[in-house]
Short mmCIF file of C-alpha atoms and ligand atoms in Angstrom, two decimals:
data_model
loop_
_atom_site.label_atom_id
_atom_site.label_comp_id
_atom_site.label_asym_id
_atom_site.label_seq_id
_atom_site.Cartn_x
_atom_site.Cartn_y
_atom_site.Cartn_z
CA MET A 1 -59.84 231.20 29.67
CA THR A 2 -61.22 228.08 31.61
CA SER A 3 -59.01 226.17 34.06
CA GLU A 4 -59.70 223.30 31.75
CA ASN A 5 -58.63 225.17 28.68
CA SER A 6 -55.41 226.64 30.91
CA GLU A 7 -54.35 222.90 31.57
CA GLN A 8 -54.12 222.08 27.58
CA LYS A 9 -50.13 222.09 26.80
CA THR A 10 -49.11 223.21 23.63
CA PRO A 11 -48.32 220.32 21.62
CA TRP A 12 -44.91 219.64 21.50
CA PHE A 13 -44.66 220.13 17.59
CA LEU A 14 -45.74 223.53 17.77
CA SER A 15 -43.38 224.25 20.96
CA GLY A 16 -39.69 225.13 21.32
CA ASN A 17 -37.73 224.88 17.92
CA TYR A 18 -40.41 222.77 16.54
CA ALA A 19 -42.79 225.57 16.57
CA PRO A 20 -43.81 227.21 12.78
CA VAL A 21 -41.81 230.19 11.71
CA GLN A 22 -44.98 233.01 10.02
CA ASP A 23 -42.86 234.39 7.12
CA GLU A 24 -40.93 234.20 4.36
CA LEU A 25 -37.24 235.63 4.43
CA THR A 26 -34.70 236.86 1.67
CA ASP A 27 -31.42 237.58 3.15
CA THR A 28 -28.18 238.53 1.08
CA GLY A 29 -26.37 239.82 4.19
CA LEU A 30 -25.50 236.71 5.86
CA ARG A 31 -22.77 236.89 8.49
CA VAL A 32 -20.31 234.10 8.18
CA THR A 33 -17.85 232.74 11.42
CA GLY A 34 -14.76 231.15 9.80
CA SER A 35 -14.26 230.78 6.30
CA ILE A 36 -16.72 229.17 3.60
CA PRO A 37 -14.11 226.56 1.60
CA ALA A 38 -13.88 228.12 -2.42
CA GLU A 39 -14.69 225.06 -4.13
CA LEU A 40 -18.10 225.25 -2.96
CA SER A 41 -20.88 226.29 -5.27
CA GLY A 42 -24.51 225.26 -4.69
CA LEU A 43 -27.63 225.22 -3.02
CA TYR A 44 -27.84 223.77 0.86
CA VAL A 45 -31.77 223.62 1.04
CA ARG A 46 -33.72 221.38 3.54
CA ASN A 47 -37.35 220.66 4.48
CA THR A 48 -39.10 221.40 7.54
CA PRO A 49 -43.01 221.07 8.11
CA ASN A 50 -44.42 224.40 9.30
CA PRO A 51 -47.97 224.49 9.55
CA VAL A 52 -49.33 227.48 7.86
CA ASP A 53 -52.07 227.97 10.28
CA GLY A 54 -49.64 227.34 13.00
CA GLN A 55 -51.52 224.91 14.02
CA GLY A 56 -52.15 221.25 12.78
CA GLY A 57 -52.92 217.55 14.03
CA HIS A 58 -49.16 216.11 13.94
CA TRP A 59 -45.73 216.92 12.64
CA PHE A 60 -45.93 215.21 9.84
CA PHE A 61 -48.89 216.77 8.30
CA GLY A 62 -47.37 220.44 8.55
CA ASP A 63 -47.12 222.22 5.33
CA GLY A 64 -43.61 222.21 3.95
CA MET A 65 -41.24 224.91 4.07
CA VAL A 66 -37.64 224.92 2.34
CA HIS A 67 -34.74 226.84 4.10
CA GLY A 68 -32.21 227.21 1.42
CA VAL A 69 -28.63 228.55 1.61
CA ARG A 70 -26.84 229.77 -1.56
CA ILE A 71 -23.27 229.60 -1.72
CA GLU A 72 -20.82 231.00 -4.68
CA ASP A 73 -17.45 230.21 -4.85
CA GLY A 74 -17.09 230.34 -0.82
CA ASN A 75 -19.72 233.16 -0.19
CA ALA A 76 -23.27 232.68 1.02
CA LEU A 77 -25.07 234.86 -1.48
CA TRP A 78 -28.33 234.40 0.67
CA TYR A 79 -30.84 232.85 2.69
CA ARG A 80 -34.36 232.50 1.69
CA ASN A 81 -37.11 230.14 3.10
CA ARG A 82 -40.08 229.51 1.37
CA TRP A 83 -43.36 227.44 1.81
CA VAL A 84 -43.96 225.15 -0.91
CA LYS A 85 -47.13 226.07 -2.74
CA THR A 86 -49.54 223.08 -2.86
CA THR A 87 -52.90 223.00 -3.37
CA LYS A 88 -53.36 221.66 0.06
CA LEU A 89 -51.66 224.64 1.40
CA GLU A 90 -53.53 227.06 -0.85
CA GLY A 91 -56.69 225.40 -0.13
CA GLY A 92 -56.75 225.30 3.64
CA LEU A 93 -56.79 221.37 2.82
CA ASP A 94 -56.93 218.96 6.11
CA ALA A 95 -53.98 216.55 5.69
CA MET A 96 -55.93 213.72 7.68
CA ASP A 97 -59.57 214.12 5.16
CA PRO A 98 -59.21 210.74 3.61
CA LYS A 99 -59.89 212.80 -0.15
CA VAL A 100 -56.87 214.59 0.71
CA MET A 101 -54.84 211.58 1.22
CA MET A 102 -56.29 210.29 -2.16
CA ASP A 103 -56.08 213.83 -4.08
CA ARG A 104 -52.19 213.03 -4.99
CA THR A 105 -51.66 216.77 -5.95
CA ALA A 106 -52.25 217.88 -2.35
CA SER A 107 -49.57 216.97 -1.21
CA SER A 108 -47.79 218.74 2.52
CA ALA A 109 -44.33 218.52 0.30
CA ASN A 110 -42.76 218.62 3.59
CA THR A 111 -39.98 215.78 4.00
CA HIS A 112 -37.35 216.26 1.75
CA VAL A 113 -35.92 218.10 -1.06
CA ILE A 114 -33.60 216.79 -4.09
CA GLY A 115 -32.25 217.77 -7.24
CA HIS A 116 -32.68 215.64 -9.89
CA ALA A 117 -32.31 216.19 -13.97
CA ARG A 118 -31.91 219.61 -13.12
CA LYS A 119 -35.33 219.94 -11.21
CA ILE A 120 -35.75 220.90 -7.48
CA LEU A 121 -38.45 218.49 -6.03
CA ALA A 122 -40.23 218.70 -2.48
CA LEU A 123 -41.44 215.36 -1.48
CA GLU A 124 -43.91 213.94 0.81
CA GLU A 125 -44.47 210.34 0.25
CA GLY A 126 -48.33 210.27 -0.01
CA HIS A 127 -48.57 212.54 -3.23
CA PHE A 128 -46.70 213.72 -6.24
CA PRO A 129 -43.42 215.63 -6.14
CA TYR A 130 -43.80 219.56 -6.19
CA GLU A 131 -41.19 221.33 -8.56
CA LEU A 132 -39.26 224.30 -6.81
CA THR A 133 -36.77 226.74 -8.86
CA ARG A 134 -33.26 227.21 -7.76
CA ASP A 135 -34.42 230.66 -5.48
CA LEU A 136 -37.17 227.73 -4.15
CA ASP A 137 -39.99 229.51 -5.79
CA THR A 138 -42.69 226.67 -6.36
CA VAL A 139 -43.20 225.66 -10.22
CA GLY A 140 -45.93 223.14 -9.61
CA CYS A 141 -46.77 219.56 -9.03
CA LEU A 142 -45.22 216.71 -11.29
CA ASP A 143 -46.99 213.79 -12.92
CA TYR A 144 -44.76 213.18 -15.83
CA GLY A 145 -47.17 213.51 -18.10
CA GLY A 146 -49.94 211.66 -16.74
CA LYS A 147 -47.54 208.31 -16.45
CA LEU A 148 -47.45 208.86 -12.39
CA THR A 149 -50.81 207.27 -10.64
CA THR A 150 -48.86 206.34 -7.12
CA ALA A 151 -47.62 208.35 -4.43
CA PHE A 152 -43.56 209.19 -4.67
CA THR A 153 -41.70 208.50 -1.94
CA ALA A 154 -40.16 211.47 -0.04
CA HIS A 155 -36.88 209.04 -0.35
CA PRO A 156 -35.82 207.97 -3.84
CA LYS A 157 -32.41 207.27 -4.70
CA LEU A 158 -30.37 208.71 -6.81
CA CYS A 159 -27.85 206.30 -8.62
CA PRO A 160 -24.46 208.15 -8.61
CA GLU A 161 -23.65 206.17 -11.76
CA THR A 162 -26.52 206.44 -14.38
CA ASN A 163 -28.41 209.58 -12.43
CA GLU A 164 -31.06 207.58 -12.51
CA LEU A 165 -33.80 207.87 -9.73
CA HIS A 166 -35.09 204.93 -8.31
CA PHE A 167 -38.51 205.22 -6.20
CA PHE A 168 -41.39 203.70 -5.35
CA GLY A 169 -45.02 204.55 -3.63
CA TYR A 170 -47.02 203.15 -1.63
CA GLY A 171 -50.76 203.07 -1.28
CA GLN A 172 -53.48 202.92 1.15
CA LEU A 173 -55.76 201.07 -1.39
CA PRO A 174 -54.43 198.51 -4.29
CA PRO A 175 -52.04 198.81 -5.61
CA TYR A 176 -50.25 198.79 -2.13
CA LEU A 177 -46.50 199.25 -3.72
CA THR A 178 -45.31 199.99 -7.09
CA TYR A 179 -42.03 200.61 -8.33
CA HIS A 180 -40.67 203.75 -10.36
CA VAL A 181 -37.60 204.91 -12.15
CA LEU A 182 -36.92 207.89 -13.68
CA ASP A 183 -34.24 207.77 -16.55
CA SER A 184 -31.33 210.67 -16.25
CA ASP A 185 -33.54 213.22 -17.97
CA GLY A 186 -36.14 213.02 -15.64
CA LYS A 187 -38.76 211.35 -17.77
CA LEU A 188 -40.89 208.53 -15.75
CA THR A 189 -39.15 204.98 -17.99
CA HIS A 190 -40.19 202.41 -15.95
CA SER A 191 -43.09 201.14 -13.49
CA SER A 192 -44.34 198.09 -11.81
CA GLU A 193 -46.34 197.14 -9.34
CA ILE A 194 -45.07 194.86 -6.37
CA GLU A 195 -47.34 192.47 -4.14
CA VAL A 196 -47.48 192.83 -0.87
CA PRO A 197 -49.94 191.37 1.75
CA GLY A 198 -51.34 194.82 3.01
CA PRO A 199 -50.58 198.51 2.95
CA THR A 200 -47.83 199.67 5.27
CA MET A 201 -46.23 202.64 5.81
CA MET A 202 -43.10 202.33 3.86
CA HIS A 203 -41.29 205.53 4.59
CA ASP A 204 -37.98 204.72 2.43
CA PHE A 205 -36.24 202.12 0.54
CA MET A 206 -32.58 201.11 -0.46
CA ILE A 207 -30.74 200.53 -3.94
CA THR A 208 -27.65 198.63 -4.86
CA ARG A 209 -25.64 199.20 -8.12
CA ASP A 210 -27.60 196.02 -9.51
CA HIS A 211 -31.06 196.10 -6.81
CA ALA A 212 -34.08 197.61 -5.73
CA ILE A 213 -34.90 196.72 -1.65
CA PHE A 214 -38.19 197.54 -0.36
CA MET A 215 -39.24 197.06 3.32
CA ASP A 216 -42.37 195.74 3.98
CA LEU A 217 -42.55 196.14 7.73
CA PRO A 218 -45.25 196.02 10.53
CA VAL A 219 -46.69 199.68 10.51
CA THR A 220 -50.17 199.34 8.88
CA PHE A 221 -52.30 201.75 7.22
CA ASP A 222 -56.06 201.07 8.36
CA LEU A 223 -58.20 203.24 6.51
CA GLN A 224 -61.54 202.67 8.47
CA LYS A 225 -59.48 204.53 11.25
CA ALA A 226 -58.86 207.83 8.75
CA ILE A 227 -62.77 207.70 7.86
CA LYS A 228 -63.29 207.58 11.47
CA GLY A 229 -60.97 210.64 11.76
CA GLU A 230 -58.45 208.72 13.77
CA ILE A 231 -55.09 208.26 13.04
CA PRO A 232 -54.55 205.85 10.82
CA ILE A 233 -51.24 203.96 10.87
CA GLY A 234 -49.78 201.83 13.71
CA TRP A 235 -47.88 198.85 14.86
CA ASP A 236 -49.22 195.33 13.98
CA GLU A 237 -46.91 193.12 14.68
CA SER A 238 -48.73 190.38 13.21
CA TYR A 239 -47.87 191.53 10.01
CA GLY A 240 -44.46 190.30 9.97
CA ALA A 241 -41.80 191.83 8.47
CA ARG A 242 -39.95 190.93 5.10
CA ILE A 243 -37.41 192.76 2.95
CA GLY A 244 -37.82 192.45 -0.99
CA ILE A 245 -34.80 192.58 -3.02
CA MET A 246 -35.11 192.45 -6.87
CA PRO A 247 -33.15 193.68 -10.00
CA ARG A 248 -32.80 197.07 -11.27
CA PHE A 249 -36.21 197.71 -13.49
CA GLY A 250 -37.28 194.19 -12.40
CA THR A 251 -40.58 193.32 -12.03
CA ASN A 252 -42.77 191.47 -9.33
CA ALA A 253 -41.51 188.08 -10.72
CA ASP A 254 -38.29 188.94 -10.12
CA ILE A 255 -38.30 189.72 -6.40
CA ARG A 256 -37.20 187.55 -3.48
CA TRP A 257 -38.47 188.04 0.01
CA PHE A 258 -36.21 187.55 3.24
CA GLU A 259 -38.36 187.37 6.61
CA ILE A 260 -36.52 189.12 9.12
CA ASP A 261 -37.47 189.81 13.32
CA PRO A 262 -39.70 192.45 13.64
CA CYS A 263 -38.77 195.80 13.42
CA TYR A 264 -39.52 199.33 11.64
CA VAL A 265 -36.52 201.16 9.77
CA PHE A 266 -37.49 204.90 8.54
CA HIS A 267 -34.07 205.09 7.07
CA PRO A 268 -31.45 203.31 5.72
CA MET A 269 -27.91 204.21 5.71
CA ASN A 270 -26.75 202.54 2.21
CA ALA A 271 -26.85 199.37 0.80
CA TRP A 272 -24.29 197.32 -1.41
CA VAL A 273 -22.97 193.68 -3.20
CA GLU A 274 -20.41 191.87 -1.91
CA GLY A 275 -20.08 189.04 -3.93
CA SER A 276 -23.24 186.69 -3.84
CA LYS A 277 -24.48 188.73 -0.20
CA VAL A 278 -26.70 191.95 -0.19
CA VAL A 279 -25.75 194.24 2.49
CA CYS A 280 -27.78 196.97 4.08
CA ASP A 281 -26.83 199.04 6.75
CA VAL A 282 -30.17 200.70 8.39
CA GLY A 283 -31.54 202.81 11.40
CA ARG A 284 -33.42 200.27 13.39
CA HIS A 285 -36.19 200.83 15.84
CA GLU A 286 -37.26 197.75 18.01
CA TYR A 287 -41.05 199.39 17.47
CA MET A 288 -42.72 201.88 15.99
CA TRP A 289 -45.88 203.98 17.14
CA ARG A 290 -47.03 200.44 19.29
CA ASP A 291 -49.36 202.09 21.34
CA SER A 292 -49.58 206.09 19.85
CA MET A 293 -48.11 208.21 17.79
CA ASP A 294 -45.59 209.25 20.39
CA ASP A 295 -44.60 205.68 21.44
CA PHE A 296 -41.23 204.67 19.68
CA ALA A 297 -38.07 203.17 20.20
CA PRO A 298 -34.65 204.71 19.26
CA SER A 299 -32.99 203.67 16.27
CA TYR A 300 -29.58 201.69 16.07
CA LEU A 301 -27.14 201.80 13.49
CA TYR A 302 -27.69 197.77 12.11
CA ARG A 303 -26.34 195.41 9.76
CA TRP A 304 -28.73 192.73 7.40
CA THR A 305 -26.54 190.66 5.25
CA PHE A 306 -28.70 188.63 2.88
CA ASP A 307 -27.25 185.73 0.94
CA MET A 308 -28.34 185.74 -2.36
CA GLU A 309 -27.36 182.37 -3.07
CA THR A 310 -28.31 180.30 0.33
CA GLY A 311 -31.10 182.46 1.09
CA ALA A 312 -29.36 182.85 4.63
CA VAL A 313 -30.66 186.22 6.77
CA LYS A 314 -27.81 187.50 9.20
CA GLU A 315 -28.88 190.38 11.62
CA GLU A 316 -26.35 192.21 13.88
CA ALA A 317 -26.19 195.16 15.67
CA LEU A 318 -23.62 197.54 14.63
CA ASP A 319 -23.73 200.28 17.27
CA ASP A 320 -25.16 200.85 20.91
CA VAL A 321 -25.50 204.30 20.73
CA SER A 322 -29.06 205.65 19.04
CA HIS A 323 -29.11 207.93 16.16
CA GLY A 324 -31.11 209.71 13.90
CA PHE A 325 -30.92 210.96 10.02
CA PRO A 326 -28.13 208.62 8.62
CA ARG A 327 -26.30 209.63 5.19
CA VAL A 328 -23.88 208.92 3.46
CA ASP A 329 -21.97 210.78 0.49
CA ASP A 330 -24.36 210.60 -2.28
CA ARG A 331 -21.49 209.34 -4.67
CA LYS A 332 -21.59 205.89 -2.76
CA VAL A 333 -25.62 205.65 -2.65
CA GLY A 334 -26.15 201.48 -3.89
CA LEU A 335 -22.38 201.08 -3.40
CA LYS A 336 -19.90 200.43 -0.29
CA ASN A 337 -19.31 203.29 1.77
CA ARG A 338 -16.66 203.48 4.29
CA TYR A 339 -18.32 206.94 6.07
CA GLY A 340 -21.64 207.22 7.41
CA TRP A 341 -22.69 210.63 9.38
CA VAL A 342 -25.46 210.40 11.73
CA THR A 343 -26.99 212.95 14.60
CA ALA A 344 -26.87 211.14 17.94
CA PRO A 345 -27.66 212.20 21.34
CA ARG A 346 -24.59 214.12 23.56
CA PRO A 347 -22.64 212.13 25.53
CA GLY A 348 -23.99 211.75 28.87
CA ASP A 349 -27.57 213.34 28.34
CA GLY A 350 -28.83 209.64 27.77
CA GLY A 351 -30.72 208.42 24.96
CA GLY A 352 -34.32 209.55 23.00
CA MET A 353 -35.27 211.23 19.88
CA ASP A 354 -36.20 214.52 20.85
CA MET A 355 -34.32 217.28 18.76
CA ASP A 356 -35.05 219.84 21.34
CA ALA A 357 -32.60 217.69 23.19
CA ALA A 358 -28.87 218.78 22.60
CA GLY A 359 -27.06 216.41 20.15
CA VAL A 360 -23.99 216.36 18.37
CA VAL A 361 -23.11 214.93 14.63
CA THR A 362 -21.39 211.58 14.32
CA ARG A 363 -19.39 210.37 11.71
CA TYR A 364 -18.99 206.60 11.82
CA ASP A 365 -15.82 204.54 10.11
CA LEU A 366 -17.37 201.42 9.09
CA GLU A 367 -13.98 199.94 7.88
CA LYS A 368 -11.99 200.74 11.18
CA GLY A 369 -15.31 200.12 13.55
CA THR A 370 -14.48 203.46 14.94
CA THR A 371 -16.81 206.70 15.56
CA GLU A 372 -15.66 210.47 15.56
CA VAL A 373 -18.05 213.05 17.02
CA HIS A 374 -18.75 216.67 16.82
CA ASP A 375 -20.11 218.03 19.86
CA PHE A 376 -21.69 221.71 19.14
CA GLY A 377 -22.01 222.17 22.67
CA PRO A 378 -25.00 221.73 25.45
CA ASN A 379 -27.38 224.43 24.09
CA ALA A 380 -27.06 223.11 20.25
CA GLN A 381 -29.57 221.09 18.61
CA PRO A 382 -28.41 219.57 14.91
CA GLY A 383 -30.52 218.66 12.39
CA GLU A 384 -29.58 216.30 9.57
CA PHE A 385 -25.86 216.68 8.16
CA VAL A 386 -25.16 216.01 4.36
CA PHE A 387 -21.98 215.63 2.87
CA ALA A 388 -20.83 217.94 0.41
CA ALA A 389 -17.58 216.50 -2.02
CA ARG A 390 -14.52 219.32 -2.15
CA THR A 391 -14.87 218.08 -5.82
CA GLU A 392 -16.52 215.86 -8.30
CA THR A 393 -13.59 213.29 -7.99
CA SER A 394 -12.41 214.20 -4.44
CA ALA A 395 -12.25 210.88 -1.76
CA GLU A 396 -14.85 210.07 0.63
CA ASP A 397 -13.81 211.95 3.63
CA ASP A 398 -12.00 214.64 1.17
CA GLY A 399 -15.07 217.28 1.23
CA PHE A 400 -17.37 218.46 4.46
CA ALA A 401 -20.49 217.97 6.48
CA MET A 402 -22.79 220.72 6.49
CA GLY A 403 -26.57 220.93 8.57
CA TYR A 404 -28.88 223.88 10.30
CA VAL A 405 -27.80 223.69 14.24
CA TYR A 406 -30.15 225.65 16.58
CA ASP A 407 -29.07 227.14 19.12
CA LYS A 408 -31.42 227.17 21.89
CA ALA A 409 -29.67 230.05 24.50
CA GLU A 410 -29.57 232.34 21.76
CA ASP A 411 -32.87 231.33 19.92
CA SER A 412 -30.62 231.72 16.57
CA SER A 413 -29.99 228.88 14.13
CA ARG A 414 -26.85 228.79 11.89
CA LEU A 415 -25.89 226.37 8.92
CA VAL A 416 -22.59 224.74 10.18
CA ILE A 417 -19.84 223.34 7.78
CA LEU A 418 -17.25 220.62 8.97
CA ASP A 419 -14.38 219.20 7.74
CA ALA A 420 -15.19 215.72 7.07
CA ALA A 421 -12.13 214.51 7.24
CA ALA A 422 -11.74 215.97 10.81
CA PRO A 423 -15.32 216.14 11.99
CA ALA A 424 -14.43 217.00 15.44
CA SER A 425 -12.28 219.80 14.80
CA GLU A 426 -13.68 223.52 14.99
CA PRO A 427 -16.71 224.05 12.15
CA VAL A 428 -14.04 225.35 9.09
CA ALA A 429 -17.46 227.61 8.48
CA GLU A 430 -20.61 228.78 10.15
CA ILE A 431 -23.24 230.86 8.37
CA HIS A 432 -25.65 232.60 10.78
CA MET A 433 -29.39 232.48 10.57
CA PRO A 434 -31.34 235.93 10.08
CA ARG A 435 -33.53 233.67 12.77
CA ARG A 436 -34.22 230.56 13.73
CA VAL A 437 -34.75 227.84 11.20
CA PRO A 438 -37.31 225.45 12.92
CA HIS A 439 -36.65 221.40 13.18
CA GLY A 440 -36.84 219.92 9.94
CA PHE A 441 -36.47 216.44 8.13
CA HIS A 442 -34.33 215.92 5.06
CA GLY A 443 -32.11 218.51 2.87
CA SER A 444 -29.78 217.97 0.27
CA TRP A 445 -26.59 220.04 -1.02
CA ILE A 446 -27.23 220.56 -4.55
CA ARG A 447 -23.79 221.25 -6.58
CA ASP A 448 -24.11 223.69 -9.50
FE1 FE2 B 1 -37.37 210.47 6.24
#
């Protein structure tokens, strides 16, 4: 090896617990500490970029691998990890190739995994969904009988009252933004193009009981850079920042745009209606990818209030501790929530977004304006935690928060189940994984 090569560092997204694993396991003999609540029956599953060739140009482009734990009547029946067998993975395609970007079947399928209308969908925002079986095998790509012609966000919103799935697709070429709805049977029943000034990376969106809410923010897409093989997205403050609020099932004629201070939001926590106002709690980054893909600001819980009668906009910070992966009880999506769940830096360990740093899981009580923290210790790195209600009708804090936690000292992972009413207490149960689960993105508790 030349001295020049020996100085090349392994990229951060292939190091530590970001590094991919290279096999698919099935383990039916999981060790459990504590006691899994007998009310829990379902599948916890989370998606993770895991490049099949062990390489990849950026964390965001790795081939999706889902890690799932099947729980039945309080027993952990199995752990399975499976790549999502997309045309990109099977064809060895390059996510940065403009042709792959434009081929809607060539998904990395690495960002989220959800349950809707008796299907499990692996999602990545530039492409179509991939359907998985309950054993996490790949069924195939979904285009809804050819009716879906745009990308499908990784952050659709499942309405807890109607079981409709509201979502959108953004494009690097027109149409830059299209709003869609799947009905409760998973049929595509509404598609409506929304006019925006240009192509942006619109990672997530919100619903209320009455509205669909779009975040048109200044992380813009430059196809010329993609053609030259450069990273095609970055911060462009001149684009401005605006929030579009429209009635559910609306069209472009119905949308109202509200100007806000430039910022980026990967993940809102939730949104709801209060009288004439639409309230949005979001994870607000001051900027994103300003000088490079490694140049980003942390996200802080922030509240936007839009008065639909007066047009007034109020922006306020709710916390000065940074966070990641905001989630609420899925039964509160689009409705006023009291509690929210995030990951955060460990107290005293400073800020930052690095999942290789130790962290905590925090429960916000937005009614009281307080937080309660579960500290897993100096070696523990929690991923996203999701809420699982004890029963379909139990209260918002009557249930559990669960997610994978990586232990750096032991190089091992466990699925930790916390009591949602007492999150700082000892975990209710810890299900020990047969080997580490790499850092990843989003997942779901899919109740039977
Ligand atoms: Fe996300």
